[in-house]
XYZ file of C-alpha atoms in Angstrom:
234
model
C -0.407 -11.833 -18.105
C -1.761 -9.260 -15.604
C -1.956 -5.625 -16.625
C 0.163 -3.042 -14.888
C -2.856 -1.664 -13.016
C -3.311 -5.039 -11.369
C 0.150 -5.020 -9.786
C 0.553 -4.225 -6.049
C 1.220 -0.642 -5.006
C 4.011 0.414 -2.690
C 1.602 0.035 0.243
C 2.338 -3.655 -0.220
C 5.966 -3.321 -1.292
C 8.426 -0.990 -3.045
C 6.958 1.629 -5.337
C 7.330 -0.162 -8.648
C 3.697 -0.469 -9.661
C 3.896 2.395 -12.120
C 6.378 0.757 -14.529
C 5.113 1.410 -18.014
C 6.296 -1.847 -19.549
C 5.390 -5.389 -18.713
C 6.468 -8.736 -20.074
C 4.823 -10.486 -22.984
C 4.611 -14.286 -23.022
C 7.888 -14.543 -24.882
C 9.609 -12.656 -22.049
C 10.198 -9.514 -24.104
C 8.873 -6.143 -22.900
C 5.676 -4.893 -24.505
C 4.229 -1.422 -24.650
C 1.167 -0.604 -22.619
C -2.026 0.584 -24.235
C -2.850 4.244 -23.687
C -5.493 3.319 -21.112
C -3.119 1.078 -19.183
C -0.339 3.647 -19.280
C -2.667 6.357 -17.973
C -3.817 4.023 -15.210
C -0.209 3.232 -14.271
C 0.568 6.955 -14.023
C -2.439 7.609 -11.778
C -1.689 4.621 -9.542
C 1.921 5.688 -9.114
C 0.940 9.348 -8.595
C -1.380 8.429 -5.708
C 1.453 6.616 -3.957
C 4.078 9.222 -4.863
C 2.135 12.237 -3.564
C 1.071 10.312 -0.451
C 4.770 9.734 0.291
C 6.259 13.070 -0.745
C 3.383 15.528 -0.570
C 2.226 17.695 -3.445
C 5.603 19.408 -3.571
C 6.922 16.208 -5.167
C 8.228 16.856 -8.679
C 6.729 15.240 -11.771
C 10.208 14.509 -13.130
C 10.794 12.290 -10.080
C 7.460 10.588 -10.672
C 8.353 10.051 -14.340
C 11.669 8.488 -13.330
C 9.872 6.090 -10.986
C 7.528 5.168 -13.814
C 10.406 4.646 -16.196
C 9.107 7.207 -18.701
C 10.113 10.698 -19.762
C 8.526 13.781 -18.239
C 7.239 14.925 -21.678
C 5.477 11.574 -22.071
C 3.823 12.006 -18.677
C 2.587 15.433 -19.812
C 1.042 13.880 -22.909
C -1.426 12.207 -20.567
C -1.708 15.022 -18.012
C -0.877 18.431 -19.507
C 0.079 19.932 -16.144
C 0.909 18.918 -12.615
C -2.385 20.480 -11.513
C -4.258 18.217 -13.934
C -2.535 15.167 -12.480
C -3.289 16.295 -8.924
C -6.944 16.783 -9.852
C -7.021 13.238 -11.218
C -5.566 11.986 -7.932
C -8.391 13.782 -6.103
C -10.987 12.172 -8.358
C -9.369 8.769 -7.938
C -9.015 8.743 -4.157
C -11.722 11.013 -2.766
C -14.517 10.908 -5.341
C -13.936 7.510 -6.926
C -13.978 5.660 -3.611
C -17.246 7.192 -2.444
C -19.945 4.536 -2.067
C -23.524 5.780 -2.753
C -24.808 2.879 -0.646
C -23.677 4.766 2.450
C -26.346 7.395 1.870
C -29.023 4.733 1.421
C -27.901 2.938 4.573
C -28.067 6.070 6.725
C -31.644 6.732 5.596
C -32.914 3.119 5.895
C -35.384 3.380 8.776
C -36.037 -0.335 8.666
C -32.733 -0.672 10.567
C -32.245 0.763 14.091
C -30.352 4.056 13.924
C -27.488 2.872 16.123
C -26.899 -0.111 13.845
C -27.092 2.086 10.731
C -24.493 4.518 12.010
C -22.153 1.802 13.208
C -22.378 -0.045 9.899
C -21.878 3.151 7.916
C -18.813 4.294 9.843
C -17.258 0.846 9.872
C -17.648 0.667 6.086
C -16.458 4.259 5.643
C -13.425 3.607 7.831
C -12.265 0.854 5.470
C -11.938 3.508 2.767
C -10.421 6.417 4.667
C -8.188 4.629 7.160
C -5.496 3.942 4.579
C -2.067 5.581 4.264
C -2.760 7.248 0.918
C -6.201 8.622 1.913
C -5.080 10.101 5.235
C -1.741 11.442 4.016
C -3.144 12.952 0.809
C -5.889 14.691 2.781
C -3.358 16.113 5.241
C -0.915 17.169 2.517
C -3.738 18.846 0.570
C -4.638 20.935 3.611
C -1.027 21.957 4.206
C -0.592 22.842 0.524
C -3.770 24.922 0.511
C -5.437 22.870 -2.210
C -9.200 22.864 -2.429
C -9.466 19.081 -1.919
C -10.473 19.477 1.682
C -13.147 22.103 1.129
C -14.748 20.200 -1.732
C -14.722 16.909 0.115
C -16.036 18.380 3.350
C -18.920 20.051 1.507
C -19.704 16.635 0.032
C -19.713 15.152 3.528
C -22.034 17.794 4.919
C -24.544 17.477 2.095
C -24.568 13.695 1.727
C -23.797 12.480 5.247
C -23.959 15.031 8.055
C -27.358 16.506 7.217
C -28.787 13.033 6.621
C -27.522 11.886 10.005
C -28.953 15.015 11.636
C -32.368 14.265 10.138
C -32.272 10.624 11.226
C -31.284 11.642 14.748
C -34.272 13.961 14.909
C -36.679 11.333 13.609
C -35.368 8.716 16.031
C -35.717 11.078 18.978
C -39.097 12.476 17.822
C -37.834 15.977 17.177
C -38.874 18.368 14.360
C -37.718 17.503 10.858
C -35.020 19.604 9.234
C -37.707 20.593 6.718
C -39.514 22.362 9.586
C -36.560 23.527 11.692
C -33.247 23.959 9.830
C -30.276 22.010 11.120
C -28.217 24.020 13.594
C -24.468 24.540 13.551
C -24.279 22.872 16.953
C -25.918 19.692 15.628
C -23.461 19.581 12.746
C -20.558 20.137 15.146
C -21.600 17.124 17.218
C -21.664 14.948 14.109
C -18.330 16.469 13.100
C -16.894 15.402 16.425
C -17.848 11.782 15.751
C -16.530 11.903 12.202
C -13.273 13.584 13.193
C -12.642 11.059 15.955
C -12.727 8.272 13.366
C -10.465 10.138 10.937
C -8.057 10.755 13.810
C -7.536 7.006 14.110
C -5.878 7.234 10.700
C -3.852 10.295 11.679
C -2.483 8.455 14.687
C -1.553 5.443 12.609
C -0.256 6.993 9.377
C 1.005 10.418 10.488
C 2.130 9.916 14.094
C 3.020 6.230 13.549
C 1.180 5.229 16.712
C -0.770 1.972 16.850
C -4.514 2.038 17.407
C -5.447 0.698 20.816
C -8.052 -2.005 20.371
C -10.207 -3.154 17.496
C -11.231 -0.326 15.128
C -14.786 -1.666 14.789
C -15.199 -1.681 18.575
C -13.854 1.868 18.832
C -16.265 3.078 16.161
C -19.240 1.392 17.837
C -18.340 3.073 21.155
C -18.004 6.474 19.476
C -21.394 6.149 17.788
C -23.036 5.168 21.076
C -21.412 8.158 22.750
C -22.954 10.485 20.155
C -26.376 8.896 20.546
C -26.154 9.149 24.323
C -25.609 12.903 24.307
C -27.060 14.335 21.104
C -30.539 14.900 22.524
C -29.233 17.879 24.475
C -28.583 19.897 21.305
C -31.612 18.892 19.209
C -34.584 21.273 18.960
C -37.497 20.480 21.208
C -40.838 19.322 19.814
C -43.365 22.175 20.011
């Protein structure tokens, strides 16, 4: 019998994935293990906060799960603790270290590397829960956004800046520090891809064309103009 964490979320149907009981083979309900119950709470919390924002009340979440609010707090002692777990689940847990290796793999042409990276990255971020949670966190003033964007700058943006310089035979970042303008140009590419999710999951507007084709065009646009802001070789 599948565990509760294997059931579909409300992105595939009604929000019922967090139910804390499932059926044993004899058809009678059985209690979840502590690990499965915790997982069911986190899974439901991701969907719940993506729908209602972080103003959503834990008593409503508990009712959806079919448990009491005190039981929910046995697993997460505060709403802030649950929200932090949602951050770890969605923004940290879905990060793929391979992206960093791909960006730096000079055995692959830079254009291909960037297209492959952003197409893979888009599969993670262009989802209703990722986009909506990120937007709600910003509106609520949580530190999700700041932490995640620092992660992006350190692990992605500065790596891309270095690879752009190497490809265009410009000084390494080790010799000439990356400029704010370079980072802004990479930001523009990154933001344009995130905006595809905003259009779809916030504005409810369909994306015109194939996402992979759009990403490839955006990467080529960056590569076609970035030379103007890179430092010149002495």
